[in-house]
PDB file of C-alpha atoms in Angstrom:
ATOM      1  CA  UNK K 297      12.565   5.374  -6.786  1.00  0.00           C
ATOM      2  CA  UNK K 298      10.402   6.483  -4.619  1.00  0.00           C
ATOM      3  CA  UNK K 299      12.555   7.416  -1.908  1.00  0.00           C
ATOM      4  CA  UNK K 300      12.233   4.810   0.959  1.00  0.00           C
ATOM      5  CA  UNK K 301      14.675   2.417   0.549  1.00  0.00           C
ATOM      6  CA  UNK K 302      13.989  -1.356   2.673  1.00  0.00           C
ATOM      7  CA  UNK K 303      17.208  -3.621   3.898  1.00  0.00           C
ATOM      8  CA  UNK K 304      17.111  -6.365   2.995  1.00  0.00           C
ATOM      9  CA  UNK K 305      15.367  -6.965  -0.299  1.00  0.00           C
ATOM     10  CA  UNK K 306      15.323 -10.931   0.733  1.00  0.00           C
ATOM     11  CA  UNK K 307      15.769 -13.295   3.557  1.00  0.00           C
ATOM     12  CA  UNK K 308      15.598 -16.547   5.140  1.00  0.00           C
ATOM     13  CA  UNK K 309      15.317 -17.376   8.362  1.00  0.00           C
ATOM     14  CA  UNK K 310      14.257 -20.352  10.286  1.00  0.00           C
ATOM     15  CA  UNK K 311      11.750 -20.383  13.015  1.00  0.00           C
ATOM     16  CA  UNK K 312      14.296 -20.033  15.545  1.00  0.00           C
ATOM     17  CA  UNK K 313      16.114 -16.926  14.422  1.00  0.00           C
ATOM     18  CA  UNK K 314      16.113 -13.101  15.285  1.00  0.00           C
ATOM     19  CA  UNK K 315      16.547 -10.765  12.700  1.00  0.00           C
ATOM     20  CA  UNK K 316      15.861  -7.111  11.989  1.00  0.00           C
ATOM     21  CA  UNK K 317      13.994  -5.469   8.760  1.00  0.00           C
ATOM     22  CA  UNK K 318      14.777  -1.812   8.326  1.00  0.00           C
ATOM     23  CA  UNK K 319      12.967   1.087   6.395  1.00  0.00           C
ATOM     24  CA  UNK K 320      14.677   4.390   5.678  1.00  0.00           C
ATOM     25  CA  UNK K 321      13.549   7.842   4.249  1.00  0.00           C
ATOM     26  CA  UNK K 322      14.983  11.490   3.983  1.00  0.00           C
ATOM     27  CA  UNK K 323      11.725  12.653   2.399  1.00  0.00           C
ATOM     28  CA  UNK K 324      11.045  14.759   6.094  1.00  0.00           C
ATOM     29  CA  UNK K 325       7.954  12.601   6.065  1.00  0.00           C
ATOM     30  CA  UNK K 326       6.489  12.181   9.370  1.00  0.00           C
ATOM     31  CA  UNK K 327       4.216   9.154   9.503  1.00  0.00           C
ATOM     32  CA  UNK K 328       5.656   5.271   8.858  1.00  0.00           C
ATOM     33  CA  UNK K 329       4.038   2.583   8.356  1.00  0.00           C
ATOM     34  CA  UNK K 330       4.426  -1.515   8.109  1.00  0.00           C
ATOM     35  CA  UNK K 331       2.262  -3.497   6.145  1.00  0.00           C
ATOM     36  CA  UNK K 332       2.267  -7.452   4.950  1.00  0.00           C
ATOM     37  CA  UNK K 333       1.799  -8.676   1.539  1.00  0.00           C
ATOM     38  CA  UNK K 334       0.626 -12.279   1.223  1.00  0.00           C
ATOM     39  CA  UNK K 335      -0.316 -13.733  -1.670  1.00  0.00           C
ATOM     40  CA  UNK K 336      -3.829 -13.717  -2.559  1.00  0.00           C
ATOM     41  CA  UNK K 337      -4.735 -11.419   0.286  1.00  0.00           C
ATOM     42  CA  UNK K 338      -5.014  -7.431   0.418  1.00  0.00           C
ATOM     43  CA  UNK K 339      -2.128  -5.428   1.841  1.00  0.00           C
ATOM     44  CA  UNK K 340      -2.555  -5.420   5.469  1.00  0.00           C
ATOM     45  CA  UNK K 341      -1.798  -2.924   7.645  1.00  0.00           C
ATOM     46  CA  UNK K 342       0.038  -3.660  10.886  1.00  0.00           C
ATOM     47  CA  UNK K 343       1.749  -0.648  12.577  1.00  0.00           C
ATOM     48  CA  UNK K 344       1.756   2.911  12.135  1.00  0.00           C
ATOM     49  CA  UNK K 345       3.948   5.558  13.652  1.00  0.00           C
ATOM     50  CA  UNK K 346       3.490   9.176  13.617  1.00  0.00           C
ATOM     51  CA  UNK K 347       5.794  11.668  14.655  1.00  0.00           C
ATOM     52  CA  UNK K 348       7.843   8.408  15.988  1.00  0.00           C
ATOM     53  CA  UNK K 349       4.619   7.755  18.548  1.00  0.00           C
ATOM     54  CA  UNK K 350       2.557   4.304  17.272  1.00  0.00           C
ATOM     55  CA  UNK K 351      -0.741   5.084  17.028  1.00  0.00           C
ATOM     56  CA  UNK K 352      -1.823   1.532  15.250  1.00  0.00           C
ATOM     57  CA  UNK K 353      -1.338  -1.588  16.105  1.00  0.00           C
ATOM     58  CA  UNK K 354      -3.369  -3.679  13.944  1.00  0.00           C
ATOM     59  CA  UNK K 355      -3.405  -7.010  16.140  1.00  0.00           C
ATOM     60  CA  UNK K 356      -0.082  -7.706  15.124  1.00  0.00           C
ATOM     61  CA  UNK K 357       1.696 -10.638  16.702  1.00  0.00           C
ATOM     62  CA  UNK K 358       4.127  -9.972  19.257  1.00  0.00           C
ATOM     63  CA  UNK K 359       6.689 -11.917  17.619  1.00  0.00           C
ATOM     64  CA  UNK K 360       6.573  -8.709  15.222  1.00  0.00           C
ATOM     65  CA  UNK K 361       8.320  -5.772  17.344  1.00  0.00           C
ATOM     66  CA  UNK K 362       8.484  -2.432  15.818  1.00  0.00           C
ATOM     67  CA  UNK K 363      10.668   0.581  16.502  1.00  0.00           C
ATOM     68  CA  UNK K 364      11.083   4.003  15.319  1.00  0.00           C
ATOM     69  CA  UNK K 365      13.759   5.618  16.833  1.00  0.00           C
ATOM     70  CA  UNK K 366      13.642   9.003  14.855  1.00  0.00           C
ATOM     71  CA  UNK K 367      11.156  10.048  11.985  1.00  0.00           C
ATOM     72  CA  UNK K 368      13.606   8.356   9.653  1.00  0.00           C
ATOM     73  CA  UNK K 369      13.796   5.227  10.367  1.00  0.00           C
ATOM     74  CA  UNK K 370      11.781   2.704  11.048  1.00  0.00           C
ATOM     75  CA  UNK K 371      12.618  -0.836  12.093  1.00  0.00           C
ATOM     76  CA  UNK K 372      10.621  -4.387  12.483  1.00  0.00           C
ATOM     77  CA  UNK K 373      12.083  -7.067  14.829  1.00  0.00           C
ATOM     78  CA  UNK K 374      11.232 -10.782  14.225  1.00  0.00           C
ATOM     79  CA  UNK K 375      11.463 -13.875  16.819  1.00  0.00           C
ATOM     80  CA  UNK K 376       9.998 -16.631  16.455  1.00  0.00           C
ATOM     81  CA  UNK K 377       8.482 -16.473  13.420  1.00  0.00           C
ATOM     82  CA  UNK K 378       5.963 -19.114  11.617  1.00  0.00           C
ATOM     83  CA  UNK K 379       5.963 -20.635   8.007  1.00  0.00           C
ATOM     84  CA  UNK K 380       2.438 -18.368   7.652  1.00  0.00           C
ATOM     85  CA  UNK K 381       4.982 -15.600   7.998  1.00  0.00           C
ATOM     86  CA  UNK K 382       6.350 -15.153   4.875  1.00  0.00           C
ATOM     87  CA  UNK K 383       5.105 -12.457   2.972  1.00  0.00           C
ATOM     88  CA  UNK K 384       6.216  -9.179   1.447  1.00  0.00           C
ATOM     89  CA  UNK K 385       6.968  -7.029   3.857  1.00  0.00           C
ATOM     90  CA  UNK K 386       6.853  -3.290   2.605  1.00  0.00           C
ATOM     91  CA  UNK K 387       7.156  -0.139   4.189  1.00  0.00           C
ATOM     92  CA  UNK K 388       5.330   3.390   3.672  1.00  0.00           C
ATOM     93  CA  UNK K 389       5.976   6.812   4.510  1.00  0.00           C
ATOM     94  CA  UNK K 390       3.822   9.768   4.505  1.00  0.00           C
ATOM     95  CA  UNK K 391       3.807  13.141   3.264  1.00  0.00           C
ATOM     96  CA  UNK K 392       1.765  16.152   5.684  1.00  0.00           C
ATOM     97  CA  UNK K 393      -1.471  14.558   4.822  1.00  0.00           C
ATOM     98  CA  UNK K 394      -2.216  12.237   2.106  1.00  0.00           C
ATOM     99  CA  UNK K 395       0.132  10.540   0.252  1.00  0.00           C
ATOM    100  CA  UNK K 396       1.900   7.545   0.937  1.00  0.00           C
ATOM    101  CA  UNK K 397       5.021   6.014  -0.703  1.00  0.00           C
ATOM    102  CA  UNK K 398       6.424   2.498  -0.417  1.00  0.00           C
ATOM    103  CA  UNK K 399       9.686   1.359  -0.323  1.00  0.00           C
ATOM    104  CA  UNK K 400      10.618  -1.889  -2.503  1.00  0.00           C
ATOM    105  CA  UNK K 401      10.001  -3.971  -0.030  1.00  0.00           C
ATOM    106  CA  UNK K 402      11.527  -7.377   2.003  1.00  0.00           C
ATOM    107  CA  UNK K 403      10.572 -10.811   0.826  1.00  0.00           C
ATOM    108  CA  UNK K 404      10.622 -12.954   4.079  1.00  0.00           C
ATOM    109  CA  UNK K 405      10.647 -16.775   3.921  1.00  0.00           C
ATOM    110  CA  UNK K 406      10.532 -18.655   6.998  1.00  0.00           C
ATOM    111  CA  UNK K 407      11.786 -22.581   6.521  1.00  0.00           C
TER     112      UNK K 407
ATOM    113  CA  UNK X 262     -16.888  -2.805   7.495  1.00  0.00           C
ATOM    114  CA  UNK X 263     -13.725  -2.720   7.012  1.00  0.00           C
ATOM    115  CA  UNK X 264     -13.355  -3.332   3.541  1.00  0.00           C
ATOM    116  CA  UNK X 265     -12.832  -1.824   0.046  1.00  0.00           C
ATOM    117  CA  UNK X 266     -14.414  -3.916  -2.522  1.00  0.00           C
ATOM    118  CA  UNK X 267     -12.459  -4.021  -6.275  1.00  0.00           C
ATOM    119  CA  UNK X 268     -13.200  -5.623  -9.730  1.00  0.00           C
ATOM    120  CA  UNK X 269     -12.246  -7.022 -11.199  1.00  0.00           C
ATOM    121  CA  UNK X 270      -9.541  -9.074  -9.758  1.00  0.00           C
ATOM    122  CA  UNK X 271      -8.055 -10.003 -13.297  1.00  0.00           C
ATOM    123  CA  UNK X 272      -8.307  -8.241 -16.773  1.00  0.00           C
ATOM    124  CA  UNK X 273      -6.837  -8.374 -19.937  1.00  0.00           C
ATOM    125  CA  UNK X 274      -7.107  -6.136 -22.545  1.00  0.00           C
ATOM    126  CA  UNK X 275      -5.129  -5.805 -26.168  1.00  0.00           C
ATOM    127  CA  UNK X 276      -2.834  -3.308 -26.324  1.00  0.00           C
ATOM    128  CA  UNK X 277      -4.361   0.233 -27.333  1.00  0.00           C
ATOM    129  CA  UNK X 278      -7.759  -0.833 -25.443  1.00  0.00           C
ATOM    130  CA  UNK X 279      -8.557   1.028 -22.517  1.00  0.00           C
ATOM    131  CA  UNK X 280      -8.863  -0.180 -18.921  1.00  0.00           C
ATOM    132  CA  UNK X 281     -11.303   0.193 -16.603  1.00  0.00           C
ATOM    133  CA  UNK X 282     -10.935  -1.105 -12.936  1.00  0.00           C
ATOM    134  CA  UNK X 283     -13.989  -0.244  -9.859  1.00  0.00           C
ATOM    135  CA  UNK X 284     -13.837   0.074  -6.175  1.00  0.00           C
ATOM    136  CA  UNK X 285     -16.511   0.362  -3.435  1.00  0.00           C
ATOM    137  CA  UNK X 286     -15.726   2.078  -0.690  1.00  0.00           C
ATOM    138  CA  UNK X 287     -17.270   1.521   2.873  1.00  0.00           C
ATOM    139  CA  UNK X 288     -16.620   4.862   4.660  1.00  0.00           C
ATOM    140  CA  UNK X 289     -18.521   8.016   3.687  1.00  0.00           C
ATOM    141  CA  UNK X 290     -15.852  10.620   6.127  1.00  0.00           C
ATOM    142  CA  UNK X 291     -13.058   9.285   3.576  1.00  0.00           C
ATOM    143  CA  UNK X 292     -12.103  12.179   1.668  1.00  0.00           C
ATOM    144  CA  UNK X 293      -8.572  10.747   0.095  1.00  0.00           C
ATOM    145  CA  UNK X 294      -8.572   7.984  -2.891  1.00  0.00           C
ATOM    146  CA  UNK X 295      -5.268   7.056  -3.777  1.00  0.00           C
ATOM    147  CA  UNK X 296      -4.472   4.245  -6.578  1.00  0.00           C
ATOM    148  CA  UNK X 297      -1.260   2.054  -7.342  1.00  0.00           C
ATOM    149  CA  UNK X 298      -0.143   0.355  -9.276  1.00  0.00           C
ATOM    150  CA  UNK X 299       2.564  -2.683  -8.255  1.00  0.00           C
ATOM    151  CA  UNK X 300       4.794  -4.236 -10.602  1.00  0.00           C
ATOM    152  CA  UNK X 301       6.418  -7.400 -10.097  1.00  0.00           C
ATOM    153  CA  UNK X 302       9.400  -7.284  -7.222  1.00  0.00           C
ATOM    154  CA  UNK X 303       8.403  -4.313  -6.720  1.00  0.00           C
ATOM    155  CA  UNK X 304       6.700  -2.169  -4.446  1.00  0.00           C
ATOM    156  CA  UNK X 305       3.180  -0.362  -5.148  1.00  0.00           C
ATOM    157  CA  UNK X 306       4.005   3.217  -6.764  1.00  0.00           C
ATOM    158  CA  UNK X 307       1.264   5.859  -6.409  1.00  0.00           C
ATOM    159  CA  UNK X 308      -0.167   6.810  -9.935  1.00  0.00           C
ATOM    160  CA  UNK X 309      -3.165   9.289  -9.222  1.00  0.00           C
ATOM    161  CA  UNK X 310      -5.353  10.164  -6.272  1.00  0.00           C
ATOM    162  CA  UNK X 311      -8.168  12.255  -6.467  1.00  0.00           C
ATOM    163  CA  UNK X 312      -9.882  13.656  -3.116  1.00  0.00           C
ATOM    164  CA  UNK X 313     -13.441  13.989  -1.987  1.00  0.00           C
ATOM    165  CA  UNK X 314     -13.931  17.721  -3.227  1.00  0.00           C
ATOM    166  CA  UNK X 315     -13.198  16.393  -6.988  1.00  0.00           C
ATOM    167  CA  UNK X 316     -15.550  14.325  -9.113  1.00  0.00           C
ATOM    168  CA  UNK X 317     -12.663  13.288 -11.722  1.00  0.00           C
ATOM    169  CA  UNK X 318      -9.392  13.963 -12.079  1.00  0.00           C
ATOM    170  CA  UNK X 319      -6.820  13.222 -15.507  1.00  0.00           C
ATOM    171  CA  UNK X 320      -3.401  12.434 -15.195  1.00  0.00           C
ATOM    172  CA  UNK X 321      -1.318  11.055 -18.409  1.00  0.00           C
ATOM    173  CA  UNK X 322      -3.651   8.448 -19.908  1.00  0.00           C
ATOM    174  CA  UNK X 323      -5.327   7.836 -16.383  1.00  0.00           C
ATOM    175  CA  UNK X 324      -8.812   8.907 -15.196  1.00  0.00           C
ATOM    176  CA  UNK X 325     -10.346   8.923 -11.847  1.00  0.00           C
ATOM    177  CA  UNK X 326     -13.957   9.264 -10.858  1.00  0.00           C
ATOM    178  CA  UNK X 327     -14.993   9.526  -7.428  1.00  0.00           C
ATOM    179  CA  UNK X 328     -19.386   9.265  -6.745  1.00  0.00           C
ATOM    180  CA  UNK X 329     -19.615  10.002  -3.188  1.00  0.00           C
ATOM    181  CA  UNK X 330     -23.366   9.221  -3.660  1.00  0.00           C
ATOM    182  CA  UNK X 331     -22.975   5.692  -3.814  1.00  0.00           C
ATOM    183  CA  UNK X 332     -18.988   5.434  -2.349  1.00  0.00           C
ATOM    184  CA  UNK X 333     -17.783   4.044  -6.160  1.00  0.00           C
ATOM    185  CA  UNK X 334     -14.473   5.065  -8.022  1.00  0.00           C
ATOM    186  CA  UNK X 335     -13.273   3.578 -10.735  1.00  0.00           C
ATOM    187  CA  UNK X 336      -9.829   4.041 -12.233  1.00  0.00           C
ATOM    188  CA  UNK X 337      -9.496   4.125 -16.577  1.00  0.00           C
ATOM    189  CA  UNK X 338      -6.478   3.803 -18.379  1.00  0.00           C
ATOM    190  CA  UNK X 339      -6.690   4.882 -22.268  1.00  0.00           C
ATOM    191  CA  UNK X 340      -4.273   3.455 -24.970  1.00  0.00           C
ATOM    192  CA  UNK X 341      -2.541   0.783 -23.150  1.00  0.00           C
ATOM    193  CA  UNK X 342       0.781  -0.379 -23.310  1.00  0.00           C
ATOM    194  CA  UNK X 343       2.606  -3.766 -22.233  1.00  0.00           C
ATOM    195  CA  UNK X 344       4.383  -1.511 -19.426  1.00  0.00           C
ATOM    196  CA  UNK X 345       0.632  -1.111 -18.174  1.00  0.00           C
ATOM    197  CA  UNK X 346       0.569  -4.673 -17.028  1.00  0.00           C
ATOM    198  CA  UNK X 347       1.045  -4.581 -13.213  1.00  0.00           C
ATOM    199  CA  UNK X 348      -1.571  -4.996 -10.518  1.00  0.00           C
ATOM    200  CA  UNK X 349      -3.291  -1.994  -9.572  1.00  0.00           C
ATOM    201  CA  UNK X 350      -5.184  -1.240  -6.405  1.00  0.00           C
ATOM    202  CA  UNK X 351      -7.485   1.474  -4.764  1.00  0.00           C
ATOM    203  CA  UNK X 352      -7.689   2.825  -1.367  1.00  0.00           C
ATOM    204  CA  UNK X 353      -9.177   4.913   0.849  1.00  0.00           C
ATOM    205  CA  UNK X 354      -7.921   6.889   3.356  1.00  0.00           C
ATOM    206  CA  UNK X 355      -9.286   6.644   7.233  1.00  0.00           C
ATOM    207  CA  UNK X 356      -8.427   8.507  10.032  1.00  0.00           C
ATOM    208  CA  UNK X 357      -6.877   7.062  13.414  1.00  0.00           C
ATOM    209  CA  UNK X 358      -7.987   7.727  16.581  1.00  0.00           C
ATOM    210  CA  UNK X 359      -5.131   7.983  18.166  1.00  0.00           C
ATOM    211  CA  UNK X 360      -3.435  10.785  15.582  1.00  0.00           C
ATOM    212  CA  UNK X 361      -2.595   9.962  11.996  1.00  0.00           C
ATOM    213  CA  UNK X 362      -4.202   8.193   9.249  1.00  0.00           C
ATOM    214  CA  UNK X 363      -4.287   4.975   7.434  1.00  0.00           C
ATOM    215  CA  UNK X 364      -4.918   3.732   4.239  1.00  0.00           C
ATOM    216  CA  UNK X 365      -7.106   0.629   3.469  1.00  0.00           C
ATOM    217  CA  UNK X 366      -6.725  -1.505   0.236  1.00  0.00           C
ATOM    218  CA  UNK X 367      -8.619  -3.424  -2.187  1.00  0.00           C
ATOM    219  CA  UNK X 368      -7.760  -7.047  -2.916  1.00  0.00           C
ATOM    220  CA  UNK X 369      -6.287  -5.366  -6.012  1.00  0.00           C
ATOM    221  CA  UNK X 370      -6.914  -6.204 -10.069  1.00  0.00           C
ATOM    222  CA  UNK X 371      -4.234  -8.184 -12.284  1.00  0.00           C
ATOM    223  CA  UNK X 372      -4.296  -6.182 -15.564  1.00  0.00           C
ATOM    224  CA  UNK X 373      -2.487  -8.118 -18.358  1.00  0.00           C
ATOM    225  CA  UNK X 374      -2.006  -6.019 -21.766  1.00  0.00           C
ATOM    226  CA  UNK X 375      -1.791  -8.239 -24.595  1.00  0.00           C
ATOM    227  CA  UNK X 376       0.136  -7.106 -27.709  1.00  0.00           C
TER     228      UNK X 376
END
């Protein structure tokens, strides 16, 4: 355990839907980040928020919709999603200046 | 570029064998080289990092090396074990501009340890 715990581990949605992934840590870490896990590929990076101000947006999508309301939590909102979608979604937080640590992750598919 | 190149992508070794897994690096102002190491369902878990004022670093059964000459690290794991088998990746660590830093991956290295 690593300390950043991801809700929900799995879900389906079609390409209609809304839903919400969510990313949690009391670790007083103040950077968050989202990044995509697709088979085959590297991790990719898509937002990054420190001290709850995004400083990276990694051409992400705007059907992907982040929010941070507070240094703890961290939130990504999906509409509209595509099939090329699904992925592993995982989340990161960071200590002062170096390292990171991931939560379990959410395993999107989109039917 | 953008990228950190890693090899090799797959690698399986008998159990007791050591592992040895490279990157190459593309940015010579990254001065933080973490690696993970992901198990299945799981998410990656940091295992040792080793920053640019350090040449090697030793952590239980793990070595790091870090040339800055030529912007290579490789990763070594001594007397492996089945719980070994995961896939492990490097990265480097790159400042933003606007505040912050990121962290940018290799395509990562299956390691299988075979009893």
């Amino acid at each position: 355990e690593t300390g950043v715990t991801q809700t929900p581990r799995h879900l389906v949605m079609g390409m209609t839907n809304k839903k919400s992934l969510k990313c949690e840590q009391h670790l007083g870490h103040n950077a968050m980040y989202w990044y995509k896990q697709s088979a085959k590929k590297p991790l990719e990076l898509m937002f990054v928020y420190n001290f709850k101000e995004q400083t990276e947006n990694n051409s992400v999508p705007s059907r992907f919709s982040p929010e941070c309301p507070n240094s703890s939590h961290l939130f990504l909102h999906l509409h509209t999603l595509q099939p090329e979608d699904s992925a592993l979604y995982l989340c990161a937080s960071r200590t002062a200046d170096y390292e990171q640590y991931f939560g379990p992750g959410t395993r999107l598919t989109v039917t | 570029g953008e990228n950190v190149e890693q090899h090799p992508s797959t690698l399986s070794v008998q159990e007791g064998d050591s592992a040895v897994i490279k990157c190459t690096y593309s940015d010579s102002a990254s001065n933080y080289f973490p690696w993970y190491k992901q198990e299945l369902g799981k998410g990656p878990q940091l295992i040792i990092d080793i920053r640019s004022n350090m040449d090697k670093r030793q952590g239980q059964r793990v070595t790091v090396l870090l040339n800055k000459t030529v912007k290579h690290l490789s990763l070594q794991i001594a007397a492996t074990q089945p719980g070994d088998s995961a896939v492990y990746f490097c990265a480097e660590k790159r400042e933003l501009t606007g505040g912050g830093n990121k962290l940018t991956f290799g395509t990562g290295t299956q390691l299988k340890v075979e009893l």
